[in-house]
Coordinates of C-alpha atoms in Angstrom, one line a residue:
Chain A
M243 CA 105.2 109.2 127.2
I244 CA 108.5 107.5 127.6
P245 CA 109.3 104.1 126.0
A246 CA 110.5 101.2 128.1
S247 CA 114.3 101.0 128.4
F248 CA 116.1 99.4 125.5
E249 CA 119.6 98.9 124.0
Y250 CA 120.5 100.9 120.9
A251 CA 123.1 100.2 118.2
V252 CA 123.9 102.0 115.0
A253 CA 124.4 99.5 112.1
R254 CA 127.4 100.2 109.9
D255 CA 126.0 98.3 107.0
V256 CA 123.3 95.7 106.2
A257 CA 125.5 92.7 107.2
D258 CA 126.2 94.5 110.6
A259 CA 122.5 95.1 111.1
I260 CA 121.7 91.4 110.4
Q261 CA 124.3 90.4 112.8
L262 CA 123.0 92.7 115.5
L263 CA 119.4 91.5 115.0
G264 CA 120.6 87.9 115.2
S265 CA 122.5 88.5 118.4
S266 CA 119.4 89.9 120.1
G267 CA 117.6 86.6 120.6
G268 CA 114.5 87.8 118.7
E269 CA 114.3 91.0 120.9
G270 CA 115.7 93.3 118.2
K271 CA 113.8 95.7 116.0
V272 CA 115.0 97.7 113.0
L273 CA 114.7 101.5 113.5
A274 CA 114.2 103.2 110.1
G275 CA 112.0 106.3 110.0
G276 CA 110.5 105.3 113.4
Q277 CA 107.2 107.0 112.7
S278 CA 105.2 103.9 113.5
L279 CA 107.6 102.1 115.8
I280 CA 108.4 105.0 118.2
P281 CA 104.7 105.8 118.8
L282 CA 104.1 102.1 119.5
M283 CA 107.0 102.1 121.9
K284 CA 105.7 105.2 123.7
F285 CA 102.4 103.5 124.2
R286 CA 104.4 100.4 125.3
L287 CA 102.6 98.3 122.8
A288 CA 106.1 97.4 121.5
Q289 CA 109.0 96.9 123.9
P290 CA 112.0 95.7 121.9
G291 CA 115.1 94.8 123.8
L292 CA 117.4 96.2 121.1
L293 CA 116.9 98.9 118.4
V294 CA 119.1 98.5 115.4
D295 CA 119.3 101.9 113.8
I296 CA 119.8 101.5 110.0
N297 CA 119.6 105.2 109.2
R298 CA 123.3 105.5 108.6
V299 CA 123.5 102.5 106.3
K300 CA 124.6 103.6 102.9
G301 CA 123.0 102.3 99.7
L302 CA 119.5 101.9 100.9
S303 CA 118.2 105.3 99.8
D304 CA 118.5 105.2 96.0
I305 CA 115.8 105.2 93.4
R306 CA 116.8 103.7 90.0
E307 CA 115.1 102.5 86.9
N308 CA 116.7 100.1 84.6
G309 CA 114.5 97.2 83.5
E310 CA 112.5 97.8 86.7
L311 CA 112.0 100.5 89.3
R312 CA 114.1 99.9 92.3
I313 CA 113.5 101.9 95.5
G314 CA 115.8 101.6 98.5
A315 CA 113.9 100.6 101.6
L316 CA 115.2 103.7 103.4
V317 CA 113.9 106.2 100.9
R318 CA 111.8 108.8 102.9
E319 CA 108.3 109.5 101.7
A320 CA 109.2 113.2 101.1
D321 CA 112.0 112.1 98.8
L322 CA 109.9 109.6 97.0
D323 CA 107.4 112.4 96.3
M324 CA 110.2 114.7 94.9
N325 CA 111.9 112.0 92.8
A326 CA 111.9 112.9 89.1
I327 CA 111.5 109.3 87.8
V328 CA 108.6 108.7 90.1
R329 CA 106.9 112.0 89.3
E330 CA 107.1 111.5 85.6
R331 CA 106.4 107.8 85.3
Y332 CA 104.8 106.4 88.4
P333 CA 102.2 108.9 89.5
I334 CA 100.4 106.2 91.6
L335 CA 103.4 106.4 93.9
V336 CA 103.0 110.1 94.2
D337 CA 99.3 109.7 94.9
T338 CA 100.2 107.2 97.7
T339 CA 103.1 109.0 99.4
R340 CA 101.2 112.3 99.5
V341 CA 98.4 110.9 101.6
I342 CA 100.6 109.2 104.1
A343 CA 100.4 110.9 107.5
D344 CA 101.5 114.5 107.2
P345 CA 104.5 116.4 105.7
L346 CA 106.5 116.3 108.9
V347 CA 106.1 112.6 109.4
R348 CA 106.9 112.1 105.7
N349 CA 110.3 113.8 106.2
M350 CA 111.3 110.8 108.4
A351 CA 109.0 107.9 107.4
T352 CA 110.4 105.3 104.9
I353 CA 108.8 103.3 102.2
G354 CA 110.4 100.1 103.6
G355 CA 109.0 100.8 107.0
N356 CA 105.5 101.4 105.6
L357 CA 105.6 97.9 104.1
A358 CA 107.5 96.0 106.8
H359 CA 105.2 97.4 109.6
A360 CA 102.3 95.6 107.8
D361 CA 99.6 97.7 109.1
P362 CA 96.5 97.1 106.9
A363 CA 95.8 100.9 107.3
N364 CA 99.1 101.8 105.7
D365 CA 98.9 103.0 102.2
H366 CA 101.9 101.5 100.3
P367 CA 100.7 97.9 100.7
A368 CA 97.7 98.3 98.5
T369 CA 99.6 100.3 95.9
M370 CA 102.4 97.6 95.9
L371 CA 99.8 94.9 95.4
A372 CA 98.4 96.8 92.5
L373 CA 101.9 97.4 91.1
R374 CA 102.8 93.7 91.4
A375 CA 105.9 94.7 93.3
S376 CA 108.5 92.5 94.9
V377 CA 110.5 93.2 98.1
V378 CA 114.1 92.2 98.6
A379 CA 115.0 90.8 102.0
R380 CA 118.5 90.1 103.3
G381 CA 119.3 87.8 106.2
P382 CA 122.1 85.6 107.5
K383 CA 121.4 83.1 104.6
G384 CA 121.6 85.8 102.0
E385 CA 119.1 87.6 99.9
R386 CA 115.7 86.6 98.7
V387 CA 113.1 88.3 96.5
I388 CA 109.5 88.0 97.8
P389 CA 106.5 88.7 95.6
I390 CA 104.3 91.2 97.4
D391 CA 101.4 88.8 97.2
E392 CA 103.3 86.5 99.6
F393 CA 104.7 89.2 101.9
F394 CA 101.9 90.1 104.2
V395 CA 100.8 87.4 106.6
D396 CA 98.6 89.2 109.1
T397 CA 98.2 92.5 110.8
F398 CA 101.7 93.7 111.8
T399 CA 103.1 90.4 110.5
T400 CA 105.1 89.7 107.3
V401 CA 107.1 86.7 106.2
L402 CA 110.3 88.5 107.2
A403 CA 112.4 86.5 109.8
P404 CA 113.4 88.4 112.9
D405 CA 117.0 88.8 111.5
E406 CA 115.9 89.7 108.0
I407 CA 115.9 93.2 106.7
L408 CA 113.8 94.6 103.9
T409 CA 116.4 96.4 101.7
E410 CA 114.6 97.2 98.4
I411 CA 111.3 97.4 96.6
R412 CA 111.2 96.3 93.0
I413 CA 108.4 97.5 90.7
P414 CA 107.9 96.2 87.1
K415 CA 108.7 98.9 84.6
R416 CA 105.6 100.8 83.6
P417 CA 104.4 99.1 80.4
A418 CA 103.3 100.9 77.3
G419 CA 99.6 101.6 77.9
G420 CA 100.0 101.3 81.6
G421 CA 98.6 103.7 84.2
G422 CA 97.7 103.6 87.9
A423 CA 96.1 105.7 90.7
Y424 CA 95.7 105.5 94.4
L425 CA 92.7 107.2 96.1
K426 CA 92.2 107.5 99.9
L427 CA 89.4 108.8 101.9
E428 CA 90.5 110.2 105.3
R429 CA 88.8 112.2 108.0
K430 CA 91.7 114.6 108.2
V431 CA 95.3 114.9 107.1
G432 CA 97.4 112.5 109.1
D433 CA 94.6 110.0 109.8
F434 CA 94.5 106.5 108.6
A435 CA 92.3 105.6 105.7
I436 CA 88.6 105.1 106.1
A437 CA 89.3 103.2 102.9
G438 CA 91.9 103.4 100.1
V439 CA 92.0 101.8 96.7
A440 CA 95.0 101.4 94.3
A441 CA 94.2 100.5 90.6
M442 CA 96.7 99.7 87.8
V443 CA 95.6 99.0 84.3
V444 CA 97.3 98.2 81.0
M445 CA 95.3 99.3 77.9
D446 CA 95.7 97.5 74.6
E447 CA 95.7 99.3 71.2
K448 CA 91.9 98.7 70.8
G449 CA 91.2 100.6 74.0
R450 CA 90.4 97.5 76.1
I451 CA 91.8 96.6 79.5
A452 CA 94.5 94.0 78.8
A453 CA 95.5 93.7 82.5
A454 CA 94.3 95.1 85.7
S455 CA 95.2 94.9 89.4
I456 CA 93.5 96.4 92.4
G457 CA 94.7 96.7 96.0
V458 CA 92.5 97.8 98.9
T459 CA 93.6 99.5 102.2
N460 CA 91.9 98.7 105.5
A461 CA 89.8 95.9 104.0
G462 CA 90.9 93.1 106.2
P463 CA 93.8 92.0 108.5
T464 CA 96.2 92.8 105.6
A465 CA 95.8 95.0 102.5
I466 CA 94.0 92.8 99.9
R467 CA 94.0 92.3 96.2
A468 CA 90.5 92.5 94.7
R469 CA 91.0 89.6 92.3
K470 CA 87.3 89.2 91.3
A471 CA 87.3 92.9 90.3
E472 CA 90.5 92.3 88.2
D473 CA 88.9 89.4 86.4
I474 CA 85.8 91.5 85.6
L475 CA 88.0 94.2 84.0
R476 CA 90.3 92.0 82.0
G477 CA 89.6 92.1 78.3
Q478 CA 86.8 94.6 78.6
S479 CA 86.3 98.2 77.5
P480 CA 86.4 100.6 80.5
D481 CA 82.8 101.5 80.2
D482 CA 80.6 102.6 83.1
K483 CA 78.9 99.2 83.4
T484 CA 82.1 97.2 83.5
I485 CA 83.7 99.6 86.0
A486 CA 80.6 99.6 88.2
A487 CA 80.6 95.8 88.2
A488 CA 84.3 95.6 89.1
A489 CA 83.8 98.2 91.9
A490 CA 80.9 96.2 93.3
A491 CA 83.1 93.1 93.2
A492 CA 86.0 94.9 95.0
A493 CA 83.6 95.9 97.8
G494 CA 82.4 92.3 97.9
E495 CA 85.9 91.0 98.4
S496 CA 86.6 93.5 101.2
K497 CA 86.1 92.9 104.9
P498 CA 86.4 96.3 106.7
W499 CA 85.3 96.6 110.3
S500 CA 83.2 99.1 112.1
D501 CA 85.2 101.6 114.2
L502 CA 85.5 105.3 114.8
R503 CA 86.0 105.9 111.1
G504 CA 82.6 104.5 110.4
P505 CA 80.4 101.4 110.2
A506 CA 81.6 98.6 108.0
E507 CA 78.6 99.1 105.7
Y508 CA 79.6 102.7 105.0
K509 CA 83.2 101.6 104.4
L510 CA 82.1 99.0 101.8
D511 CA 80.3 101.8 99.9
V512 CA 83.4 104.0 100.1
I513 CA 85.5 101.1 98.7
R514 CA 83.0 100.7 95.9
V515 CA 83.1 104.4 95.0
L516 CA 86.8 104.8 95.4
T517 CA 87.4 101.7 93.2
Q518 CA 85.3 103.3 90.4
R519 CA 87.2 106.5 90.6
A520 CA 90.7 104.8 90.9
I521 CA 90.0 102.7 87.8
R522 CA 88.8 105.8 85.8
K523 CA 91.9 107.7 86.8
A524 CA 94.2 104.8 86.0
V525 CA 92.6 104.4 82.6
A526 CA 92.9 108.2 82.0
R527 CA 96.6 108.1 82.9
A528 CA 97.2 105.0 80.8
T529 CA 95.8 106.8 77.8
G530 CA 97.9 109.9 78.2
G531 CA 95.8 111.9 80.7
K532 CA 96.6 113.0 84.2
Chain B
M156 CA 118.2 112.4 107.7
A157 CA 121.5 111.8 105.9
V158 CA 124.2 111.7 108.4
A159 CA 127.7 111.4 106.9
T160 CA 129.8 111.3 110.0
A161 CA 130.4 108.1 111.8
P162 CA 128.4 107.8 115.1
T163 CA 130.2 108.2 118.3
T164 CA 127.6 106.2 120.2
S165 CA 128.7 102.9 121.8
R166 CA 126.9 99.8 120.6
G167 CA 124.1 97.9 122.3
Q168 CA 124.0 100.1 125.4
R169 CA 121.1 101.8 127.2
T170 CA 123.0 105.1 127.5
H171 CA 125.0 106.9 124.9
K172 CA 127.2 109.9 124.7
I173 CA 126.0 112.1 121.8
H174 CA 127.4 115.1 120.1
V175 CA 124.7 117.4 118.9
T176 CA 124.8 121.0 117.6
V177 CA 121.7 122.9 118.6
N178 CA 121.3 126.4 117.1
G179 CA 125.0 126.5 116.3
V180 CA 126.1 125.5 119.8
P181 CA 127.8 122.1 120.2
H182 CA 126.7 119.8 123.1
D183 CA 128.2 116.6 124.3
V184 CA 125.7 114.9 126.6
E185 CA 125.1 111.4 127.8
V186 CA 121.5 110.3 127.2
E187 CA 119.4 107.2 127.7
A188 CA 118.6 105.6 124.3
R189 CA 114.9 106.0 125.1
T190 CA 115.2 109.8 125.6
L191 CA 113.2 111.5 122.9
L192 CA 114.7 114.5 121.2
V193 CA 112.0 116.8 122.6
H194 CA 112.8 115.7 126.1
F195 CA 116.5 116.1 125.5
L196 CA 116.0 119.7 124.3
R197 CA 113.6 120.7 127.1
E198 CA 115.1 118.8 130.0
N199 CA 118.8 118.3 129.3
L200 CA 119.3 121.7 127.6
N201 CA 116.5 123.6 129.3
M202 CA 115.3 124.9 126.0
T203 CA 111.6 124.9 126.6
G204 CA 110.6 126.8 123.4
T205 CA 109.9 123.5 121.8
H206 CA 106.6 122.4 123.1
I207 CA 105.0 119.0 123.8
G208 CA 101.4 118.9 122.7
C209 CA 99.8 115.6 121.9
D210 CA 102.9 113.4 122.4
T211 CA 101.4 111.1 119.7
T212 CA 103.0 112.4 116.5
N213 CA 99.8 114.3 115.6
C214 CA 100.0 118.0 116.6
G215 CA 103.5 119.2 115.4
A216 CA 104.0 121.5 118.5
C217 CA 107.4 119.8 118.9
T218 CA 108.6 120.5 115.4
V219 CA 112.3 121.2 115.1
L220 CA 114.7 121.0 112.2
L221 CA 117.0 118.0 112.2
N222 CA 119.8 118.5 109.6
G223 CA 117.5 121.1 108.0
R224 CA 114.4 118.9 107.8
A225 CA 111.3 119.6 109.8
V226 CA 110.5 116.6 112.1
K227 CA 108.4 115.9 115.1
S228 CA 110.9 115.8 117.9
C229 CA 108.5 113.6 120.1
T230 CA 109.0 110.9 117.5
V231 CA 112.8 110.9 117.2
F232 CA 115.2 109.6 119.8
A233 CA 118.0 112.0 120.9
V234 CA 120.6 109.4 120.0
Q235 CA 119.5 109.6 116.4
A236 CA 120.6 113.2 116.4
D237 CA 124.2 112.2 117.3
Q238 CA 126.6 114.2 115.0
A239 CA 123.6 116.1 113.6
T240 CA 122.4 119.8 113.7
V241 CA 119.2 120.7 115.4
A242 CA 117.4 124.1 114.9
T243 CA 114.8 125.2 117.4
V244 CA 112.6 128.3 117.8
E245 CA 115.3 129.8 120.2
G246 CA 117.6 130.1 117.3
L247 CA 115.4 132.1 115.0
E248 CA 116.2 135.5 116.5
K249 CA 119.7 136.7 115.6
D250 CA 121.4 139.7 117.3
G251 CA 118.2 141.0 118.7
K252 CA 116.6 141.0 115.3
L253 CA 113.5 138.8 114.8
H254 CA 113.5 136.2 112.0
P255 CA 111.2 137.2 109.1
I256 CA 108.9 134.3 110.2
Q257 CA 108.7 135.8 113.7
E258 CA 108.0 139.2 112.1
G259 CA 105.3 137.6 110.0
F260 CA 103.5 136.1 113.0
H261 CA 103.8 139.5 114.8
Q262 CA 102.5 141.6 111.9
E263 CA 99.7 139.3 110.9
H264 CA 98.6 138.2 114.4
G265 CA 99.6 134.6 113.6
L266 CA 99.1 133.5 117.2
Q267 CA 96.4 133.4 119.8
C268 CA 97.4 131.2 122.7
G269 CA 100.8 130.6 121.2
F270 CA 101.1 126.9 122.0
C271 CA 101.5 125.8 118.4
T272 CA 103.5 128.8 117.3
A273 CA 107.1 127.4 117.7
G274 CA 106.2 124.3 115.7
M275 CA 104.4 126.3 113.1
M276 CA 107.3 128.6 112.6
M277 CA 109.9 125.9 112.4
T278 CA 107.8 124.1 109.8
A279 CA 107.4 127.3 107.9
V280 CA 111.2 128.0 108.0
A281 CA 112.0 124.6 106.4
F282 CA 109.2 125.0 103.9
L283 CA 110.2 128.5 102.7
A284 CA 113.7 127.3 102.2
T285 CA 112.5 124.9 99.6
N286 CA 109.6 126.9 98.3
P287 CA 110.3 130.7 98.5
K288 CA 107.2 131.7 96.6
P289 CA 104.4 129.5 97.8
T290 CA 100.7 129.6 96.9
E291 CA 98.1 129.8 99.7
L292 CA 97.3 126.1 99.1
Q293 CA 100.9 125.1 99.3
I294 CA 101.3 126.9 102.6
R295 CA 98.2 125.1 103.9
E296 CA 99.6 121.8 102.8
A297 CA 102.9 122.5 104.4
I298 CA 101.4 123.1 107.8
S299 CA 98.9 120.3 107.6
G300 CA 101.0 118.4 110.2
N301 CA 100.7 121.3 112.6
L302 CA 97.5 121.8 114.6
C303 CA 96.3 125.1 116.0
R304 CA 93.5 124.4 118.5
C305 CA 92.6 128.1 118.5
T306 CA 91.9 127.4 114.8
G307 CA 93.8 130.5 113.9
Y308 CA 94.9 129.1 110.6
V309 CA 93.8 132.1 108.4
N310 CA 96.3 134.4 110.2
I311 CA 99.0 131.7 110.4
V312 CA 98.8 131.3 106.6
K313 CA 99.0 135.1 106.2
S314 CA 102.0 135.2 108.5
I315 CA 103.9 132.6 106.5
D316 CA 103.0 134.5 103.3
H317 CA 104.3 137.7 104.9
A318 CA 107.6 136.1 105.8
A319 CA 107.9 134.6 102.3
R320 CA 107.5 138.1 100.8
V321 CA 110.0 139.7 103.2
M322 CA 112.5 136.9 102.6
R323 CA 112.1 137.3 98.8
E324 CA 112.6 141.0 99.0
T325 CA 115.6 140.6 101.2
A326 CA 117.1 138.1 98.8
E327 CA 116.5 140.5 95.9
G328 CA 118.3 143.3 97.9
K329 CA 115.3 145.5 98.1
A330 CA 114.9 145.4 101.9

């Protein structure tokens, strides 16, 4: 399959990329890892007039932690997986990146693309909702920081303007007593999630859940936050009854659809079970376990 | 894909002149922006060792190394490889001597129909460069983006393990 013809330009830096996008009359698309965009173009579901290749832009591929974790939008999934800070302190990100597509795709695919593509089946959105992340966007009017809760508008749609570029993901520093996990059920390696659940908890010194946040993959037109489940967990001990109640609430807040990956009813039960497991794993990690 | 050199491609055009080094041989070719790397290899360079299987980023038959990283060449544009190095299955054999991964597939009967083999071997070459002493599980994870529809995975895993052993012995000067 061959994409429709398009114009191609290599951006020298972010400002250049913004200018190129602005000059395209809304026909431009950013080419980062290309692992979602190029298949869409081959199916001709996307026919951009101009591709702005940002792969040679410097300064978008760093991972740093000072005050917060900052991940450049162009960081490849394979590099996120191998990063020492991420491996030691943010295992939820390792959980997430390792279930995205397959190792070959992860050599190209970027974390920024996974978010900006805004596919509810993508895995980073739920994890970023659970991590209470922000994304940094740069456009002709300068830079803005967008809380992840406000980023996703609809399937394949974010609040990014056509000439704005996602440059960085900011994640609050892992607090003392904090832990998280992402679990995904997939039919095979490389498939999209039947369902996926990201859970983050902060435990207080009495062993209660001081704060919790839960994101769900493939549970609606965008990844969703299971706020009722979070409310149930807050202030409680992580006992079986509380976790079961939170998991039931998370399923109740989810709106999966029936497709080749299973009927909606089945997926709701998968979400319920994965939520329980993700909370347990998050609590275990928050209290020093793996 | 870290590319340090400034691109030579002109901006905002539908066709571009690119400079790509494939298996050590430099090529200067004009391609359409929409030309996929796998089509460039097979049709412009007549190197048909790299296969097109699913054409939907699933099967890995088209795997090549782009600046040393294993990628699916049906999901990369040829223009993205400007100033880059590409390694394909045709470059594995050197001076009439098979690469250890080729020896491994030969010794362990790692192929049946052979369609997935080029992709499997290129994935394995990149994988063994980063993990010279893998476990069986690590090998299976590494090839999880490559499909063998003969389902000959047992022997493929043995083949990669064989190559890993040979390469370690060579590195240690025993071979």
